[in-house]
Amino acid sequence: MTESSSKLWGGRFSEKTDLLLEKINSSLQYDKRMCQEDLQGSEAYARALQRANLLTKEEMEAIHKGLAQISKEWEKNTFKVKPMDEDIHTANERRLKELIGLPATKLHTGRSRNDQSNTDLRLWLRSRIGNLDKYLRQLVKEMVRRSTEEKDILMPGYTHLQRAQPVRWSHWLLSYAWSFKIDVDRLAQLYDRINVMTLGSGAIAGNPFPIDRQLLAKDLNFTDLSPNSMYAVGDRDFVAEFLFWASLTAVHLSRLAEDLILFSSQEFGFVKLADSFTTGSSLMPQKRNPDGLEILRGKAGRIFGHCTGFMMVLKGLPSTYNKDLQEDKEATFDTYDTMEDVLQLTEGLLSSLKVDKVRCTSALSPDMLATDIAYYLVRKGIPFREAHHLAGKVVAEAEKKNMSIMDLPLEELKTISATFEDDSKDIWHYENSVEQYQSTGGTSLSSIEQQTIELNKWLLIRTIN
C-alpha cells in the first residue's frame, strides 16, 4: 500500500506529503486523549449504520468486537502507533481494519472527520466538566465552613487597597465563595451547549443515508442534536466558551491569591500559610515564599492566553470546517488540566491556612469609622450629603490636632455640629459598626449566617451529572 493510498483522503494524490507538513498536520500526539470517546462514537455509529441496513448484524458485531479490543490496547498502553496515523480517528480505523478486515472499511460510511472530531471533543469535555464542578463546589464548601467557624473575626475591608471599613473575615471569604458559586452555575449552562450531537453532519452537506440522528443522539446520551450540518462542522463556540469560562474562573482564583499573598505578608500578618504550600529561598534561609498562590496568579495568564489565542483562530475563518480548528484540542486539554490542578491547589491552600484573629483586629483603626460618623448624624435627621461633609470636618479637625477622631472630646464635636450628643461614643465600637449592616448582603452576623445557609442549600443541588 502506497503512502498516499493508506491515508483516508489519499486516493487522488500522486506525490508524498511534505515531511514538515506531515509533522505539523499530525495531531495524534495530543488528540489520542480522545481515544475512548472516538471508539464510543464509532460504536454508536456502527449501530446507526446497521439500523439503516448499511451494515449487517454480523459486520456490526465484528466492528464492536474490534473496537473493544482497541479500547483495551489503549487502556493497557499497548496500542502501536504507525507513521500513517495522522490523528486518533485514522489510528483507530487503521487498527480496526488490521483486526477485522473488510467490515472496518464500511464504518466511515456517510461520516467525515469533520463531524467525528467535533463529536469526540464534545464527548471528552462533557465527561470531564463534572470534575471541575466537583472541585469548585469543594472550594465553596470549605469557604462556607470557615465562614461559619470564624464569623467573629473582624478585619479591615479594603477599597483601592486602602483601609475602608470594618468587616468580618467571613464576609471577605464569602465574597469569593459567591464568585465561585456563579462560576459553577455558568459551567452548568455551558454543559448544556456542549451536550449537542454533531455526528451525522458529514463533511458539510449532511448525511445522505437514512441515519436516525435522534436515536443516535440518544444512544450517545446527547440531549440535543445540531440542526444544520454546515453550522455543526464549523462550530467551536463551545470550546471558546469553555476557554472563557476557565479564564474568568482563573481570574477569580488569581484575585483570591493576590489578597492572600498580601494578607500573609509580614506587613499584614492576617493569615499564615501552611509550610506544605510555601517554599523557601535558595539564598535567604528565613523566607517562606507563597509560591502556591503565585502559581495561581500565573496560571490565570496561561489560561487566558489559550482563550485569546483560540479566539484569533476563529476570527478570520470562512464558514464550515477549516484545518485551523485543529487548534481547539491543545487549548482545551491544557486548560482543563490546568484548571483541575489549580482548583485542588486552592482548596488545599485555603483549608490549611491559619487566620490570626489578633492581627486582624489590631489592624482596625478609628479612621475607618469616619463613615459611621456620617451615619450617626443621618440617624439624627441630617441629610446624608451634609452629614458626610460634617464627618469630613471631624476627620480634618482630628488631623489638625494630630489625634485620633475617637479622642476628640464631645465639646469639639459640638463645635462642628450641635447634633453630637453623649451617645456619639457608641460610634467607636467596631462590633457596632459591622452589626449595623443588617440588610441582605451586609457584613453583620445575621447576614453572614444567611449567606452560609443559602450557599449550603445550593451545595446540595447538583446541576451537572
PDB file of N, CA, C and O in Angstrom, residues 132-170:
ATOM      1  N   LEU A 132     -14.580  19.468  37.308  1.00  0.00           N
ATOM      2  CA  LEU A 132     -14.365  20.879  37.630  1.00  0.00           C
ATOM      3  C   LEU A 132     -15.495  21.389  38.520  1.00  0.00           C
ATOM      4  O   LEU A 132     -15.259  22.168  39.445  1.00  0.00           O
ATOM      5  N   ASP A 133     -16.709  20.948  38.245  1.00  0.00           N
ATOM      6  CA  ASP A 133     -17.855  21.274  39.091  1.00  0.00           C
ATOM      7  C   ASP A 133     -17.601  20.799  40.520  1.00  0.00           C
ATOM      8  O   ASP A 133     -17.824  21.537  41.493  1.00  0.00           O
ATOM      9  N   LYS A 134     -17.120  19.584  40.659  1.00  0.00           N
ATOM     10  CA  LYS A 134     -16.870  18.997  41.984  1.00  0.00           C
ATOM     11  C   LYS A 134     -15.809  19.784  42.747  1.00  0.00           C
ATOM     12  O   LYS A 134     -15.998  20.116  43.934  1.00  0.00           O
ATOM     13  N   TYR A 135     -14.705  20.121  42.081  1.00  0.00           N
ATOM     14  CA  TYR A 135     -13.624  20.820  42.770  1.00  0.00           C
ATOM     15  C   TYR A 135     -14.029  22.237  43.165  1.00  0.00           C
ATOM     16  O   TYR A 135     -13.643  22.730  44.231  1.00  0.00           O
ATOM     17  N   LEU A 136     -14.816  22.886  42.314  1.00  0.00           N
ATOM     18  CA  LEU A 136     -15.286  24.226  42.663  1.00  0.00           C
ATOM     19  C   LEU A 136     -16.233  24.174  43.856  1.00  0.00           C
ATOM     20  O   LEU A 136     -16.182  25.028  44.749  1.00  0.00           O
ATOM     21  N   ARG A 137     -17.106  23.179  43.872  1.00  0.00           N
ATOM     22  CA  ARG A 137     -18.029  23.039  44.991  1.00  0.00           C
ATOM     23  C   ARG A 137     -17.282  22.742  46.291  1.00  0.00           C
ATOM     24  O   ARG A 137     -17.661  23.224  47.361  1.00  0.00           O
ATOM     25  N   GLN A 138     -16.223  21.959  46.205  1.00  0.00           N
ATOM     26  CA  GLN A 138     -15.422  21.678  47.391  1.00  0.00           C
ATOM     27  C   GLN A 138     -14.789  22.965  47.926  1.00  0.00           C
ATOM     28  O   GLN A 138     -14.698  23.170  49.148  1.00  0.00           O
ATOM     29  N   LEU A 139     -14.370  23.824  47.011  1.00  0.00           N
ATOM     30  CA  LEU A 139     -13.782  25.100  47.411  1.00  0.00           C
ATOM     31  C   LEU A 139     -14.822  25.978  48.097  1.00  0.00           C
ATOM     32  O   LEU A 139     -14.553  26.572  49.153  1.00  0.00           O
ATOM     33  N   VAL A 140     -16.008  26.067  47.519  1.00  0.00           N
ATOM     34  CA  VAL A 140     -17.076  26.854  48.133  1.00  0.00           C
ATOM     35  C   VAL A 140     -17.444  26.271  49.499  1.00  0.00           C
ATOM     36  O   VAL A 140     -17.634  27.009  50.477  1.00  0.00           O
ATOM     37  N   LYS A 141     -17.519  24.957  49.577  1.00  0.00           N
ATOM     38  CA  LYS A 141     -17.858  24.293  50.841  1.00  0.00           C
ATOM     39  C   LYS A 141     -16.845  24.631  51.923  1.00  0.00           C
ATOM     40  O   LYS A 141     -17.214  24.883  53.086  1.00  0.00           O
ATOM     41  N   GLU A 142     -15.559  24.657  51.563  1.00  0.00           N
ATOM     42  CA  GLU A 142     -14.523  24.999  52.533  1.00  0.00           C
ATOM     43  C   GLU A 142     -14.652  26.452  52.978  1.00  0.00           C
ATOM     44  O   GLU A 142     -14.474  26.781  54.156  1.00  0.00           O
ATOM     45  N   MET A 143     -14.986  27.331  52.052  1.00  0.00           N
ATOM     46  CA  MET A 143     -15.162  28.744  52.401  1.00  0.00           C
ATOM     47  C   MET A 143     -16.350  28.931  53.336  1.00  0.00           C
ATOM     48  O   MET A 143     -16.284  29.724  54.285  1.00  0.00           O
ATOM     49  N   VAL A 144     -17.411  28.196  53.089  1.00  0.00           N
ATOM     50  CA  VAL A 144     -18.593  28.275  53.948  1.00  0.00           C
ATOM     51  C   VAL A 144     -18.267  27.722  55.336  1.00  0.00           C
ATOM     52  O   VAL A 144     -18.679  28.295  56.361  1.00  0.00           O
ATOM     53  N   ARG A 145     -17.513  26.624  55.386  1.00  0.00           N
ATOM     54  CA  ARG A 145     -17.125  26.044  56.682  1.00  0.00           C
ATOM     55  C   ARG A 145     -16.336  27.053  57.502  1.00  0.00           C
ATOM     56  O   ARG A 145     -16.639  27.282  58.683  1.00  0.00           O
ATOM     57  N   ARG A 146     -15.342  27.663  56.897  1.00  0.00           N
ATOM     58  CA  ARG A 146     -14.519  28.626  57.633  1.00  0.00           C
ATOM     59  C   ARG A 146     -15.322  29.854  58.010  1.00  0.00           C
ATOM     60  O   ARG A 146     -15.124  30.421  59.095  1.00  0.00           O
ATOM     61  N   SER A 147     -16.227  30.262  57.128  1.00  0.00           N
ATOM     62  CA  SER A 147     -17.045  31.434  57.420  1.00  0.00           C
ATOM     63  C   SER A 147     -17.919  31.197  58.644  1.00  0.00           C
ATOM     64  O   SER A 147     -18.159  32.108  59.447  1.00  0.00           O
ATOM     65  N   THR A 148     -18.393  29.984  58.787  1.00  0.00           N
ATOM     66  CA  THR A 148     -19.231  29.628  59.931  1.00  0.00           C
ATOM     67  C   THR A 148     -18.410  29.564  61.210  1.00  0.00           C
ATOM     68  O   THR A 148     -18.822  30.080  62.266  1.00  0.00           O
ATOM     69  N   GLU A 149     -17.251  28.962  61.135  1.00  0.00           N
ATOM     70  CA  GLU A 149     -16.426  28.755  62.333  1.00  0.00           C
ATOM     71  C   GLU A 149     -15.685  30.019  62.760  1.00  0.00           C
ATOM     72  O   GLU A 149     -15.350  30.164  63.944  1.00  0.00           O
ATOM     73  N   GLU A 150     -15.421  30.932  61.832  1.00  0.00           N
ATOM     74  CA  GLU A 150     -14.585  32.110  62.130  1.00  0.00           C
ATOM     75  C   GLU A 150     -15.347  33.413  61.925  1.00  0.00           C
ATOM     76  O   GLU A 150     -14.766  34.447  61.601  1.00  0.00           O
ATOM     77  N   LYS A 151     -16.657  33.368  62.181  1.00  0.00           N
ATOM     78  CA  LYS A 151     -17.511  34.519  61.904  1.00  0.00           C
ATOM     79  C   LYS A 151     -17.297  35.679  62.876  1.00  0.00           C
ATOM     80  O   LYS A 151     -17.740  36.807  62.612  1.00  0.00           O
ATOM     81  N   ASP A 152     -16.635  35.442  63.989  1.00  0.00           N
ATOM     82  CA  ASP A 152     -16.444  36.502  64.981  1.00  0.00           C
ATOM     83  C   ASP A 152     -15.190  37.340  64.734  1.00  0.00           C
ATOM     84  O   ASP A 152     -14.936  38.306  65.454  1.00  0.00           O
ATOM     85  N   ILE A 153     -14.409  36.991  63.739  1.00  0.00           N
ATOM     86  CA  ILE A 153     -13.163  37.715  63.472  1.00  0.00           C
ATOM     87  C   ILE A 153     -13.450  38.957  62.630  1.00  0.00           C
ATOM     88  O   ILE A 153     -14.057  38.875  61.553  1.00  0.00           O
ATOM     89  N   LEU A 154     -13.032  40.111  63.156  1.00  0.00           N
ATOM     90  CA  LEU A 154     -13.171  41.373  62.418  1.00  0.00           C
ATOM     91  C   LEU A 154     -11.848  41.751  61.789  1.00  0.00           C
ATOM     92  O   LEU A 154     -10.772  41.439  62.310  1.00  0.00           O
ATOM     93  N   MET A 155     -11.918  42.441  60.656  1.00  0.00           N
ATOM     94  CA  MET A 155     -10.710  42.845  59.947  1.00  0.00           C
ATOM     95  C   MET A 155     -11.020  44.087  59.113  1.00  0.00           C
ATOM     96  O   MET A 155     -12.192  44.424  58.912  1.00  0.00           O
ATOM     97  N   PRO A 156     -10.004  44.776  58.639  1.00  0.00           N
ATOM     98  CA  PRO A 156     -10.271  45.899  57.739  1.00  0.00           C
ATOM     99  C   PRO A 156     -10.762  45.400  56.381  1.00  0.00           C
ATOM    100  O   PRO A 156     -10.279  44.396  55.857  1.00  0.00           O
ATOM    101  N   GLY A 157     -11.746  46.091  55.829  1.00  0.00           N
ATOM    102  CA  GLY A 157     -12.109  45.883  54.444  1.00  0.00           C
ATOM    103  C   GLY A 157     -11.377  46.937  53.618  1.00  0.00           C
ATOM    104  O   GLY A 157     -11.095  48.042  54.112  1.00  0.00           O
ATOM    105  N   TYR A 158     -11.054  46.605  52.387  1.00  0.00           N
ATOM    106  CA  TYR A 158     -10.222  47.491  51.566  1.00  0.00           C
ATOM    107  C   TYR A 158     -10.922  47.874  50.267  1.00  0.00           C
ATOM    108  O   TYR A 158     -11.589  47.047  49.640  1.00  0.00           O
ATOM    109  N   THR A 159     -10.784  49.143  49.896  1.00  0.00           N
ATOM    110  CA  THR A 159     -11.061  49.580  48.528  1.00  0.00           C
ATOM    111  C   THR A 159      -9.846  50.388  48.083  1.00  0.00           C
ATOM    112  O   THR A 159      -9.221  51.084  48.891  1.00  0.00           O
ATOM    113  N   HIS A 160      -9.491  50.275  46.827  1.00  0.00           N
ATOM    114  CA  HIS A 160      -8.277  50.925  46.302  1.00  0.00           C
ATOM    115  C   HIS A 160      -7.034  50.488  47.091  1.00  0.00           C
ATOM    116  O   HIS A 160      -6.048  51.217  47.147  1.00  0.00           O
ATOM    117  N   LEU A 161      -7.111  49.333  47.734  1.00  0.00           N
ATOM    118  CA  LEU A 161      -6.057  48.786  48.575  1.00  0.00           C
ATOM    119  C   LEU A 161      -5.776  49.691  49.784  1.00  0.00           C
ATOM    120  O   LEU A 161      -4.703  49.651  50.385  1.00  0.00           O
ATOM    121  N   GLN A 162      -6.756  50.509  50.152  1.00  0.00           N
ATOM    122  CA  GLN A 162      -6.669  51.357  51.338  1.00  0.00           C
ATOM    123  C   GLN A 162      -7.713  50.890  52.337  1.00  0.00           C
ATOM    124  O   GLN A 162      -8.803  50.441  51.965  1.00  0.00           O
ATOM    125  N   ARG A 163      -7.392  51.000  53.608  1.00  0.00           N
ATOM    126  CA  ARG A 163      -8.343  50.609  54.645  1.00  0.00           C
ATOM    127  C   ARG A 163      -9.621  51.420  54.492  1.00  0.00           C
ATOM    128  O   ARG A 163      -9.590  52.647  54.422  1.00  0.00           O
ATOM    129  N   ALA A 164     -10.745  50.706  54.451  1.00  0.00           N
ATOM    130  CA  ALA A 164     -12.014  51.377  54.164  1.00  0.00           C
ATOM    131  C   ALA A 164     -12.963  51.320  55.348  1.00  0.00           C
ATOM    132  O   ALA A 164     -13.180  52.322  56.036  1.00  0.00           O
ATOM    133  N   GLN A 165     -13.545  50.139  55.624  1.00  0.00           N
ATOM    134  CA  GLN A 165     -14.487  49.976  56.728  1.00  0.00           C
ATOM    135  C   GLN A 165     -14.256  48.622  57.398  1.00  0.00           C
ATOM    136  O   GLN A 165     -13.754  47.687  56.747  1.00  0.00           O
ATOM    137  N   PRO A 166     -14.621  48.501  58.655  1.00  0.00           N
ATOM    138  CA  PRO A 166     -14.506  47.191  59.315  1.00  0.00           C
ATOM    139  C   PRO A 166     -15.479  46.188  58.690  1.00  0.00           C
ATOM    140  O   PRO A 166     -16.617  46.535  58.367  1.00  0.00           O
ATOM    141  N   VAL A 167     -15.027  44.979  58.520  1.00  0.00           N
ATOM    142  CA  VAL A 167     -15.873  43.888  58.014  1.00  0.00           C
ATOM    143  C   VAL A 167     -15.510  42.621  58.778  1.00  0.00           C
ATOM    144  O   VAL A 167     -14.517  42.578  59.502  1.00  0.00           O
ATOM    145  N   ARG A 168     -16.311  41.622  58.594  1.00  0.00           N
ATOM    146  CA  ARG A 168     -15.974  40.320  59.157  1.00  0.00           C
ATOM    147  C   ARG A 168     -15.074  39.563  58.186  1.00  0.00           C
ATOM    148  O   ARG A 168     -15.237  39.652  56.964  1.00  0.00           O
ATOM    149  N   TRP A 169     -14.124  38.811  58.726  1.00  0.00           N
ATOM    150  CA  TRP A 169     -13.292  37.915  57.922  1.00  0.00           C
ATOM    151  C   TRP A 169     -14.174  36.999  57.073  1.00  0.00           C
ATOM    152  O   TRP A 169     -13.900  36.745  55.912  1.00  0.00           O
ATOM    153  N   SER A 170     -15.266  36.550  57.669  1.00  0.00           N
ATOM    154  CA  SER A 170     -16.197  35.684  56.961  1.00  0.00           C
ATOM    155  C   SER A 170     -16.800  36.386  55.744  1.00  0.00           C
ATOM    156  O   SER A 170     -17.063  35.750  54.715  1.00  0.00           O
TER     157      SER A 170
END
